[in-house]
Coordinates of C-alpha atoms in Angstrom, one line a residue:
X1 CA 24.9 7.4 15.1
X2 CA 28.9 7.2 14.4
X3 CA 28.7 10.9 13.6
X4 CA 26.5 12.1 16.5
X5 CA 28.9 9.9 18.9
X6 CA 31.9 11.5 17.7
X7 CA 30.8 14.6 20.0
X8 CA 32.4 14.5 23.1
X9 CA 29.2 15.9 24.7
X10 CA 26.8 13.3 23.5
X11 CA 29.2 10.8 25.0
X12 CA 28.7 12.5 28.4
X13 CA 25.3 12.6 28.2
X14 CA 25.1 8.6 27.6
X15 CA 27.6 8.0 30.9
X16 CA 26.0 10.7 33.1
X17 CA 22.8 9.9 32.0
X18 CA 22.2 6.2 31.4
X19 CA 25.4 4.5 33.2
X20 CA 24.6 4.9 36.8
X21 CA 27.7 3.8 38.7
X22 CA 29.8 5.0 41.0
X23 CA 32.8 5.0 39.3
X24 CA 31.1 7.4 36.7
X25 CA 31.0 10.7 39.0
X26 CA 35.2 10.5 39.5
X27 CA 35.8 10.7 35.6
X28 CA 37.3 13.7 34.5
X29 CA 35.3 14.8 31.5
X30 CA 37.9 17.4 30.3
X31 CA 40.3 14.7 29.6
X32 CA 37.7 12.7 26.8
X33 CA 39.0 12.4 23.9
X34 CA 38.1 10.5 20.9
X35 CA 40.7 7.4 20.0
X36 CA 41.0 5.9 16.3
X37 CA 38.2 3.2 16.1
X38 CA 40.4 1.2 13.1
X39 CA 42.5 -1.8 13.5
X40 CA 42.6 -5.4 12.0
X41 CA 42.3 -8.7 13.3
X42 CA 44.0 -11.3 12.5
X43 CA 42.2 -12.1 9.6
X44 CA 42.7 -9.3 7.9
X45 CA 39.4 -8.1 7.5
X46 CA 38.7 -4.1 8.9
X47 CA 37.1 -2.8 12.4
X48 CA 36.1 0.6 11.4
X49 CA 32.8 1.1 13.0
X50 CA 33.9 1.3 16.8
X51 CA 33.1 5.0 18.4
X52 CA 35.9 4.4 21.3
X53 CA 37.0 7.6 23.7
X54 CA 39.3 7.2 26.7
X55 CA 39.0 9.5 29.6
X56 CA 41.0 9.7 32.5
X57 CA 39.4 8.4 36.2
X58 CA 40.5 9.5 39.6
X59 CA 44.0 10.8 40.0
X60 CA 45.9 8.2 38.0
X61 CA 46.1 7.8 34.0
X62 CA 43.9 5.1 33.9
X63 CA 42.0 5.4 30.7
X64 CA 37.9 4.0 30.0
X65 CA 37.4 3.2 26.3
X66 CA 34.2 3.1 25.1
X67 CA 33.3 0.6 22.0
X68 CA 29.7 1.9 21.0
X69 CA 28.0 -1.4 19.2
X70 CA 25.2 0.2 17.2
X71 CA 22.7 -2.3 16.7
X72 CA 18.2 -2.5 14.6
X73 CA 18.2 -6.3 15.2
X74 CA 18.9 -8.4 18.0
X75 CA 22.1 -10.5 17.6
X76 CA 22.3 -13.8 19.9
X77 CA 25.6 -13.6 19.9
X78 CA 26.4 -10.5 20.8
X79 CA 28.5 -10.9 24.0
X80 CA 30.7 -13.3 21.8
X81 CA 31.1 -10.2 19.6
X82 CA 32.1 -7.8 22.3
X83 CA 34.6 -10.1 23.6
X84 CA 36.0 -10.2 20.5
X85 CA 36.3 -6.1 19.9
X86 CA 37.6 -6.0 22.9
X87 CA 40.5 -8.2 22.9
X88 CA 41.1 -6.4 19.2
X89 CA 41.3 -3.1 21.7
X90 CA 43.7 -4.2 23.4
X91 CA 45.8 -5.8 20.7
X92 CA 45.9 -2.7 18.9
X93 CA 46.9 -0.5 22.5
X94 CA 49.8 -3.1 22.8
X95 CA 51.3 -2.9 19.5
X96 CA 51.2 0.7 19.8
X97 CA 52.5 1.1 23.2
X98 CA 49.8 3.3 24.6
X99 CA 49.8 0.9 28.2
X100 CA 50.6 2.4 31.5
X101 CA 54.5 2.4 32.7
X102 CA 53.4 -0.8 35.1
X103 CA 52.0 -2.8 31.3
X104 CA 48.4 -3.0 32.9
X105 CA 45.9 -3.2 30.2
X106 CA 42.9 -0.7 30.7
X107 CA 39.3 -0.9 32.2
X108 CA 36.9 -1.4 28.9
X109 CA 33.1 -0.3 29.2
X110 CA 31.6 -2.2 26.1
X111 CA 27.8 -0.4 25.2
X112 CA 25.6 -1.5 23.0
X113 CA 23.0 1.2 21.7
X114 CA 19.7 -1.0 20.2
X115 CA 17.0 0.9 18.5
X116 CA 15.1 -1.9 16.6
X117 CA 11.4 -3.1 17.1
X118 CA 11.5 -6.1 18.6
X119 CA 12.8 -6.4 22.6
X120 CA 16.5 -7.2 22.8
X121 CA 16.5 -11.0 24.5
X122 CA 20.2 -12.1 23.7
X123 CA 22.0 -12.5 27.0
X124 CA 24.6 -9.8 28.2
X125 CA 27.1 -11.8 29.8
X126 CA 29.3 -14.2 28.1
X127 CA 29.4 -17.1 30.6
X128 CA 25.4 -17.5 30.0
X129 CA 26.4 -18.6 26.3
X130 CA 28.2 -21.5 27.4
X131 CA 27.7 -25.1 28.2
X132 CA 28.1 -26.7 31.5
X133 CA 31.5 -27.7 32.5
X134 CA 32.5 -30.8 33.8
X135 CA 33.8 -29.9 37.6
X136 CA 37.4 -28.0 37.7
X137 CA 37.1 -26.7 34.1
X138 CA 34.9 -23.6 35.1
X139 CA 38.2 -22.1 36.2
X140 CA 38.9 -21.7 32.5
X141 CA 35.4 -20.3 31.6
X142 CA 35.7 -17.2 29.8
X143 CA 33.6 -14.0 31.3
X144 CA 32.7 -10.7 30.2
X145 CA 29.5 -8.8 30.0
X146 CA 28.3 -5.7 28.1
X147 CA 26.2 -2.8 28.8
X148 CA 22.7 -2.8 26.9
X149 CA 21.0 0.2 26.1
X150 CA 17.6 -0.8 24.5
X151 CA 16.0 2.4 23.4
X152 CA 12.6 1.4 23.0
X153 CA 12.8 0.5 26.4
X154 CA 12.6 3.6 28.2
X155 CA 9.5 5.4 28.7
X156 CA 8.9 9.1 28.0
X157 CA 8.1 9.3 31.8
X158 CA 11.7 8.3 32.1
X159 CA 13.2 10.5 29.0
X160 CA 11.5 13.4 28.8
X161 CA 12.7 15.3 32.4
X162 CA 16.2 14.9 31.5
X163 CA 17.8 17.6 30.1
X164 CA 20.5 15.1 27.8
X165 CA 21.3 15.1 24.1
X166 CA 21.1 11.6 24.6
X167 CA 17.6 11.3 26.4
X168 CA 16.5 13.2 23.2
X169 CA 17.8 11.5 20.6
X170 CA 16.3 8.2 22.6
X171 CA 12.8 9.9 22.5
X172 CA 12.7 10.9 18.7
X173 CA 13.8 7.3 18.1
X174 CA 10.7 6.6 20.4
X175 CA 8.5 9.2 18.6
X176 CA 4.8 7.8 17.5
X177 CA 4.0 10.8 15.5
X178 CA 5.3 13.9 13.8
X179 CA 3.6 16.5 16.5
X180 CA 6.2 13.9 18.9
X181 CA 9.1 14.6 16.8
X182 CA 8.5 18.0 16.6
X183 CA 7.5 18.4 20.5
X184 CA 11.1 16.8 20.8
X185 CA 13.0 19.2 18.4
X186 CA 11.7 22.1 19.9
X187 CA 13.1 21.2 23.4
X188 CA 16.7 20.3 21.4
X189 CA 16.1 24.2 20.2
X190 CA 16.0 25.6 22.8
X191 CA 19.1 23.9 24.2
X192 CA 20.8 24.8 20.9
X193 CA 20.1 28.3 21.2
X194 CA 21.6 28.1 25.1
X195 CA 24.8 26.5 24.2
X196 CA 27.8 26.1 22.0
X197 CA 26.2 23.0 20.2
X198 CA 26.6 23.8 16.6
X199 CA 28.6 20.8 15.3
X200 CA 26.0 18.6 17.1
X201 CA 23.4 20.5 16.1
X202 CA 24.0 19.4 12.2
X203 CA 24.7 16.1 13.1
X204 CA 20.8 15.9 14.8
X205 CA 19.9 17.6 11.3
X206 CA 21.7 14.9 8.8
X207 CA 20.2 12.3 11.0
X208 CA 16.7 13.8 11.1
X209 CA 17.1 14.4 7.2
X210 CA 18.5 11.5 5.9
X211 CA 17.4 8.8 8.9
X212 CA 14.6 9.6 10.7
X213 CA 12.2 11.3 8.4
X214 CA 12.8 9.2 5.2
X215 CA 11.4 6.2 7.8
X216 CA 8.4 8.0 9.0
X217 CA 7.1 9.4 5.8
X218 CA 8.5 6.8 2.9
X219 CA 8.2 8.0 -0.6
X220 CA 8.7 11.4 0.6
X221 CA 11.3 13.4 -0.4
X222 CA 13.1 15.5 2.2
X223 CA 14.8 18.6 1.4
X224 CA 18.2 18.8 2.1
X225 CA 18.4 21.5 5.8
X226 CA 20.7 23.5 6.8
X227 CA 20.0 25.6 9.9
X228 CA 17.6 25.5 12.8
X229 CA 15.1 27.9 11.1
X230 CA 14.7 25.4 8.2
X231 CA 14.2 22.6 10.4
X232 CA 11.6 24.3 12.7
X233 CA 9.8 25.6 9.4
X234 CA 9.8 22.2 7.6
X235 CA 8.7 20.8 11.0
X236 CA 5.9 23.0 11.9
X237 CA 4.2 23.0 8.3
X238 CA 6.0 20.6 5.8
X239 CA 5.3 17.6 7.8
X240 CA 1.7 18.3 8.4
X241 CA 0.8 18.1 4.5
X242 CA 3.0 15.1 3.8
X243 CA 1.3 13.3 6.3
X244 CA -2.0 14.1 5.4
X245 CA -1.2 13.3 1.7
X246 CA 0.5 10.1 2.9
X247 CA -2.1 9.2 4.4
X248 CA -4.3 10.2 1.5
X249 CA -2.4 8.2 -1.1
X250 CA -3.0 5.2 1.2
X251 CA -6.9 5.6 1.1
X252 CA -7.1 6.6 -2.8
X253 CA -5.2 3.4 -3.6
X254 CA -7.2 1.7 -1.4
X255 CA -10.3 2.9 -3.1
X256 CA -9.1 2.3 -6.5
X257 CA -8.3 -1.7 -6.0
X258 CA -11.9 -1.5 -4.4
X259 CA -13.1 -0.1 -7.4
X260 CA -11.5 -2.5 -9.5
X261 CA -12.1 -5.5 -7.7
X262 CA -15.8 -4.3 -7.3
X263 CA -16.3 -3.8 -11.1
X264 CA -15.0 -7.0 -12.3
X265 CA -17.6 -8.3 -9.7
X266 CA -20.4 -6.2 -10.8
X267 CA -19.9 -7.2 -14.5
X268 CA -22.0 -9.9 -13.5
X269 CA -24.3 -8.6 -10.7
X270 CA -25.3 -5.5 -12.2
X271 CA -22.7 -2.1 -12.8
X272 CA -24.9 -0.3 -10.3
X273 CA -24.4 -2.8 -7.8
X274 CA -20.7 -3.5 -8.5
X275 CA -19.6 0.3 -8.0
X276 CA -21.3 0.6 -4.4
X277 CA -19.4 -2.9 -3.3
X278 CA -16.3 -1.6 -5.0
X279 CA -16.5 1.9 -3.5
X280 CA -17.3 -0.3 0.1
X281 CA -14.4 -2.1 -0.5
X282 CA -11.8 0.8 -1.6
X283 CA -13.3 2.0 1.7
X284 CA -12.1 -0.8 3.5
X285 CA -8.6 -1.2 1.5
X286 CA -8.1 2.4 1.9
X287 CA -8.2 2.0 5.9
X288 CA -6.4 -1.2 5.8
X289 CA -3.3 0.0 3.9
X290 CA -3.0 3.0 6.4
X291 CA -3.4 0.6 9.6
X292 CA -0.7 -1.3 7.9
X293 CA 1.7 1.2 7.8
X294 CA 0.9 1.9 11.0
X295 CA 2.1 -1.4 12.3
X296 CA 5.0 -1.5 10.0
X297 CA 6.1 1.7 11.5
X298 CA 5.9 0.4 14.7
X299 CA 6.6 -3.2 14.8
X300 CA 8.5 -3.7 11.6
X301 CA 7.6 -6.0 8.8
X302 CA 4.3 -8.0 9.2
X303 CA 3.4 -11.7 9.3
X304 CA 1.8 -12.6 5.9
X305 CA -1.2 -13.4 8.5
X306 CA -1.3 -10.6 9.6
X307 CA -1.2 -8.6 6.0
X308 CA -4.1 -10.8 4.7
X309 CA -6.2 -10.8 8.2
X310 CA -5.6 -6.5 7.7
X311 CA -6.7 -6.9 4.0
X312 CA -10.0 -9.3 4.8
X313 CA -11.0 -7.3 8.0
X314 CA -14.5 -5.4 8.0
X315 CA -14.1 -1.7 8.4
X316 CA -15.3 -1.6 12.6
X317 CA -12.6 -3.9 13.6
X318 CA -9.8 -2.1 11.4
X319 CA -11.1 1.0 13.6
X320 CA -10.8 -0.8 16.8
X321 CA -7.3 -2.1 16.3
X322 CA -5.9 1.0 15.0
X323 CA -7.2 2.2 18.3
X324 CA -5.1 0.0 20.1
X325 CA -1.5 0.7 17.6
X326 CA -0.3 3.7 20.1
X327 CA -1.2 1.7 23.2
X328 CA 0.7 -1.5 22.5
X329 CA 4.0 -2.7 23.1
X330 CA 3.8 -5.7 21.0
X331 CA 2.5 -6.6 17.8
X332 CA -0.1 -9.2 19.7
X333 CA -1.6 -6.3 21.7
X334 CA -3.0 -5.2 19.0
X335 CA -5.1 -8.4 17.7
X336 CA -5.9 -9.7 20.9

């Protein structure tokens, strides 16, 4: 995300398409330009990770940083974070003199991009993170707030019209399947082909390569790409068989636990016997371990519960919940 955020473009895309404000439409997006994201606090230890740009709004030199907070997991504390990159901003604009000629410190637009599972619930403005004051001391109450862009929040209805680097990127994140990712890509190559967006055009591919893919297909080895041609080939036929032997694997080892489990059974029921439980059971197993990935890929890591009520489940209601795994928008929907 740090590399695909270092394009000034993508960093259009998210204001333009995802901050709508006012204030937005009177920025001059010929000025952006990235700023150095490293500085040190006061203990020492190294901000690095901060994709800030300033860009100048309305006639004046009145510059908009950006700190873009890249986040999987929810973090409660979050607002107490932002404050706290921010006031490092501006320690850092002081000491090196990069203040207007009146000494005014600059409007900050603090975004925090989430892509993990579960919904983002942590509070967005600072002053909800604090205790009640006695009367008289809320003039000292601290307040700042922070933009939240959930990704998993926004529907394909809302994503897919938009022509924006960013609105893509949001909907491979979103993708449920590899026909999804590659539905998306061929959109992004067409707008490739259409525009001077080389440089972000690798960036998509590293993060497709080395992010995306490796999370969908684990145990997978992706080749290392290097043009849109090798992308749309591995795409369009690569994909397909390592999904269906994925998926394969997952049944096979399924079937040969059943096996196992079915002939140490049958040792004392009768061989015949034991084979056609154990082949019922790999069966079952089989479909189990692909419904659990399933979920994983979805909602992250499962409740032991859940593993064991997956494992124990006869094959008709693994059927009917996997059913439900595209459908749902929390794990619950699924079992209910």
């Amino acid at each position: 995300y740090k590399l695909l955020f270092s394009h000034a473009r993508m960093v259009v895309d998210l204001l333009v398409g995802f901050v709508h404000e006012e204030w937005v439409n009177q920025l001059d997006f010929g000025s952006l330009e990235k700023v150095s994201g490293s500085y040190v606090s006061d203990d020492l230890r190294d901000r690095e990770d901060d994709v800030i740009w300033r860009v100048r709004w309305g006639e004046e030199w009145v510059y908009v940083y950006l700190l873009l907070e890249f986040q999987s997991t929810v973090d409660r504390y979050m607002a107490v974070r932002m404050v706290t990159y921010v006031g490092l901003l501006y320690q850092d604009l002081i000491k090196a003199k990069q203040l207007p000629k009146d000494g005014k410190l600059p409007p900050v637009l603090p975004i925090v991009l989430y892509n993990g599972v579960k919904p983002w619930d942590a509070v967005e403005e600072l002053d909800e993170l604090i205790e009640t004051v006695p009367p008289g001391l809320e003039t000292y109450r601290p307040s700042m707030r922070y933009l939240l862009l959930d990704e998993g929040r926004f529907s394909e209805v809302e994503l897919k019209p938009l022509k924006n680097l960013v609105a893509a990127l949001f909907r491979l994140e979103n993708a449920e399947t590899t026909r999804d990712i590659r539905n998306v890509w061929a959109v992004l190559t067409t707008w490739f082909a259409n525009e001077d967006l080389a440089s972000i055009q690798r960036a998509f591919i590293i993060w497709l390569t080395r992010v995306l893919l490796p999370a969908r297909l684990p145990g997978v080895e992706i080749p290392e790409i290097h043009t849109l041609q090798e992308m749309n080939t591995m795409l369009a036929e690569r994909v397909i068989e390592w999904t269906k032997e994925w998926k394969e694997e997952g049944l096979q080892e399924g079937i040969q636990q059943g096996v196992q489990q079915g002939v140490q059974q049958g040792m004392q029921q009768g061989m015949q016997q034991g084979m056609q439980q154990g082949m019922q059971q790999g069966m079952q197993l089989g479909e189990a371990a692909i419904l659990m990935r399933l979920l994983m890929r979805r909602f992250g890591p499962l409740p032991e519960g859940v593993q064991t009520q997956l494992k124990q489940a006869p094959t008709e209601q693994l059927e009917r919940w996997a059913e439900r795994v595209l459908e749902a928008t929390r794990l619950e929907d699924v079992f209910k």
